[in-house]
Amino acid sequence: MEAMIERCAGLDVHQETVVACVLFGPLDKKPKTSIETFSTTTTGLLALSDWLATLQVSDVVMESTGVYWKPIWNILEGSFHLVLANARRVKNVPGRKTDVKDAEWLAKLLRCGLIESNFVPPEDIRD
């Protein structure tokens, strides 16, 4: 697969935590990986936003499972190009799944431009 995005992140979102995997580096080489876990409190999500900004991430993807993505979207919306992925379309191979592997899989798909974003209504409609 050919890389298209130099610095991107995949988020595996749960009720109390978000696992973030950032892939970065030249497009023609294997990317470096940085992985962190954050809480879903406002303080934790602001820390996630700061961490992504520090790594100069431009694009972020997360799955649209349930409603847990909404607060994360609201905090990151102004700072990054966000992609809300349909869980069925980005499903990983069954087996030994972990939060870290899921976040890394999402980041790899995004880096190669293989994720189509779901429709997210404008902020006034979401409210």
mmCIF file of C-alpha atoms in Angstrom:
data_model
loop_
_atom_site.group_PDB
_atom_site.id
_atom_site.type_symbol
_atom_site.label_atom_id
_atom_site.label_comp_id
_atom_site.label_asym_id
_atom_site.label_seq_id
_atom_site.Cartn_x
_atom_site.Cartn_y
_atom_site.Cartn_z
ATOM 1 C CA MET A 1 0.000 0.000 0.000
ATOM 2 C CA GLU A 2 1.248 3.457 -0.871
ATOM 3 C CA ALA A 3 1.311 6.063 1.899
ATOM 4 C CA MET A 4 -0.457 9.367 1.230
ATOM 5 C CA ILE A 5 -0.456 11.134 4.623
ATOM 6 C CA GLU A 6 2.805 11.922 6.388
ATOM 7 C CA ARG A 7 1.451 12.343 9.939
ATOM 8 C CA CYS A 8 -1.811 10.707 10.970
ATOM 9 C CA ALA A 9 -3.472 9.123 13.983
ATOM 10 C CA GLY A 10 -5.925 6.304 14.598
ATOM 11 C CA LEU A 11 -8.113 6.407 17.716
ATOM 12 C CA ASP A 12 -9.672 3.348 19.338
ATOM 13 C CA VAL A 13 -12.494 4.889 21.350
ATOM 14 C CA HIS A 14 -14.119 3.405 24.451
ATOM 15 C CA GLN A 15 -16.325 4.773 27.199
ATOM 16 C CA GLU A 16 -13.501 5.609 29.615
ATOM 17 C CA THR A 17 -10.354 5.572 27.461
ATOM 18 C CA VAL A 18 -9.020 6.444 24.029
ATOM 19 C CA VAL A 19 -5.989 4.634 22.632
ATOM 20 C CA ALA A 20 -4.180 6.795 20.081
ATOM 21 C CA CYS A 21 -1.621 5.548 17.570
ATOM 22 C CA VAL A 22 0.315 8.125 15.565
ATOM 23 C CA LEU A 23 2.186 7.128 12.417
ATOM 24 C CA PHE A 24 4.736 9.627 11.137
ATOM 25 C CA GLY A 25 7.685 9.826 8.835
ATOM 26 C CA PRO A 26 8.544 10.098 5.146
ATOM 27 C CA LEU A 27 5.960 8.623 2.792
ATOM 28 C CA ASP A 28 8.517 6.384 1.060
ATOM 29 C CA LYS A 29 9.745 4.727 4.278
ATOM 30 C CA LYS A 30 8.209 2.662 7.065
ATOM 31 C CA PRO A 31 6.541 5.080 9.514
ATOM 32 C CA LYS A 32 7.521 5.513 13.137
ATOM 33 C CA THR A 33 4.822 4.757 15.687
ATOM 34 C CA SER A 34 3.860 6.496 18.908
ATOM 35 C CA ILE A 35 1.073 5.108 21.104
ATOM 36 C CA GLU A 36 -0.605 6.659 24.149
ATOM 37 C CA THR A 37 -3.796 6.097 26.152
ATOM 38 C CA PHE A 38 -5.948 8.983 27.381
ATOM 39 C CA SER A 39 -9.049 9.227 29.533
ATOM 40 C CA THR A 40 -12.296 10.474 28.002
ATOM 41 C CA THR A 41 -12.686 13.262 30.531
ATOM 42 C CA THR A 42 -12.412 16.795 29.167
ATOM 43 C CA THR A 43 -8.937 17.079 30.699
ATOM 44 C CA GLY A 44 -7.881 13.791 29.092
ATOM 45 C CA LEU A 45 -9.243 14.772 25.674
ATOM 46 C CA LEU A 46 -7.487 18.140 25.829
ATOM 47 C CA ALA A 47 -4.274 16.268 26.662
ATOM 48 C CA LEU A 48 -4.913 14.054 23.601
ATOM 49 C CA SER A 49 -5.354 17.149 21.428
ATOM 50 C CA ASP A 50 -2.130 18.689 22.770
ATOM 51 C CA TRP A 51 -0.227 15.418 22.222
ATOM 52 C CA LEU A 52 -1.460 15.159 18.613
ATOM 53 C CA ALA A 53 -0.541 18.804 17.994
ATOM 54 C CA THR A 54 2.932 18.257 19.472
ATOM 55 C CA LEU A 55 3.491 15.417 16.995
ATOM 56 C CA GLN A 56 2.208 17.695 14.188
ATOM 57 C CA VAL A 57 -0.578 15.292 13.220
ATOM 58 C CA SER A 58 -2.742 16.548 10.362
ATOM 59 C CA ASP A 59 -5.378 13.793 10.045
ATOM 60 C CA VAL A 60 -7.189 11.722 12.679
ATOM 61 C CA VAL A 61 -9.527 8.746 12.210
ATOM 62 C CA MET A 62 -11.888 7.072 14.671
ATOM 63 C CA GLU A 63 -14.626 4.470 14.350
ATOM 64 C CA SER A 64 -18.269 5.446 14.629
ATOM 65 C CA THR A 65 -19.177 2.786 17.166
ATOM 66 C CA GLY A 66 -21.946 4.001 19.498
ATOM 67 C CA VAL A 67 -21.871 7.606 20.693
ATOM 68 C CA TYR A 68 -18.452 7.638 22.371
ATOM 69 C CA TRP A 69 -16.848 9.409 19.382
ATOM 70 C CA LYS A 70 -18.923 12.591 19.816
ATOM 71 C CA PRO A 71 -17.025 14.310 22.681
ATOM 72 C CA ILE A 72 -13.710 13.476 21.030
ATOM 73 C CA TRP A 73 -14.932 14.913 17.731
ATOM 74 C CA ASN A 74 -16.099 18.090 19.468
ATOM 75 C CA ILE A 75 -12.688 18.691 21.076
ATOM 76 C CA LEU A 76 -10.543 17.820 18.040
ATOM 77 C CA GLU A 77 -12.775 19.334 15.343
ATOM 78 C CA GLY A 78 -11.093 22.719 14.993
ATOM 79 C CA SER A 79 -7.505 21.485 15.008
ATOM 80 C CA PHE A 80 -7.333 18.396 12.778
ATOM 81 C CA HIS A 81 -8.861 16.933 9.640
ATOM 82 C CA LEU A 82 -11.171 14.316 11.181
ATOM 83 C CA VAL A 83 -12.491 11.138 9.601
ATOM 84 C CA LEU A 84 -15.330 9.161 11.141
ATOM 85 C CA ALA A 85 -15.026 5.610 9.815
ATOM 86 C CA ASN A 86 -17.798 3.061 9.520
ATOM 87 C CA ALA A 87 -16.833 0.139 11.773
ATOM 88 C CA ARG A 88 -17.981 -2.447 9.211
ATOM 89 C CA ARG A 89 -15.784 -1.014 6.488
ATOM 90 C CA VAL A 90 -12.586 -0.894 8.535
ATOM 91 C CA LYS A 91 -13.039 -4.140 10.422
ATOM 92 C CA ASN A 92 -9.738 -5.805 11.166
ATOM 93 C CA VAL A 93 -8.997 -9.478 10.666
ATOM 94 C CA PRO A 94 -10.576 -11.553 13.455
ATOM 95 C CA GLY A 95 -8.225 -12.935 16.037
ATOM 96 C CA ARG A 96 -6.242 -11.496 18.882
ATOM 97 C CA LYS A 97 -7.522 -7.954 18.870
ATOM 98 C CA THR A 98 -6.288 -5.322 21.267
ATOM 99 C CA ASP A 99 -7.009 -1.626 21.572
ATOM 100 C CA VAL A 100 -3.480 -0.818 20.435
ATOM 101 C CA LYS A 101 -3.765 -3.045 17.352
ATOM 102 C CA ASP A 102 -7.134 -1.504 16.463
ATOM 103 C CA ALA A 103 -5.747 2.047 16.746
ATOM 104 C CA GLU A 104 -2.708 1.096 14.680
ATOM 105 C CA TRP A 105 -4.892 -0.571 12.004
ATOM 106 C CA LEU A 106 -7.020 2.576 11.678
ATOM 107 C CA ALA A 107 -3.905 4.752 11.390
ATOM 108 C CA LYS A 108 -2.436 2.482 8.688
ATOM 109 C CA LEU A 109 -5.649 2.603 6.649
ATOM 110 C CA LEU A 110 -5.824 6.395 6.972
ATOM 111 C CA ARG A 111 -2.152 6.849 6.039
ATOM 112 C CA CYS A 112 -2.840 5.024 2.772
ATOM 113 C CA GLY A 113 -6.062 6.913 2.061
ATOM 114 C CA LEU A 114 -8.245 3.813 2.362
ATOM 115 C CA ILE A 115 -10.944 5.188 4.676
ATOM 116 C CA GLU A 116 -14.054 6.960 3.471
ATOM 117 C CA SER A 117 -15.600 9.269 6.048
ATOM 118 C CA ASN A 118 -19.149 8.885 7.334
ATOM 119 C CA PHE A 119 -21.425 11.904 7.211
ATOM 120 C CA VAL A 120 -21.180 14.076 10.320
ATOM 121 C CA PRO A 121 -23.773 16.852 10.538
ATOM 122 C CA PRO A 122 -22.642 20.431 11.199
ATOM 123 C CA GLU A 123 -22.201 21.490 14.818
ATOM 124 C CA ASP A 124 -25.508 23.381 15.091
ATOM 125 C CA ILE A 125 -27.458 20.301 13.983
ATOM 126 C CA ARG A 126 -25.444 18.007 16.282
ATOM 127 C CA ASP A 127 -26.305 20.267 19.232
#
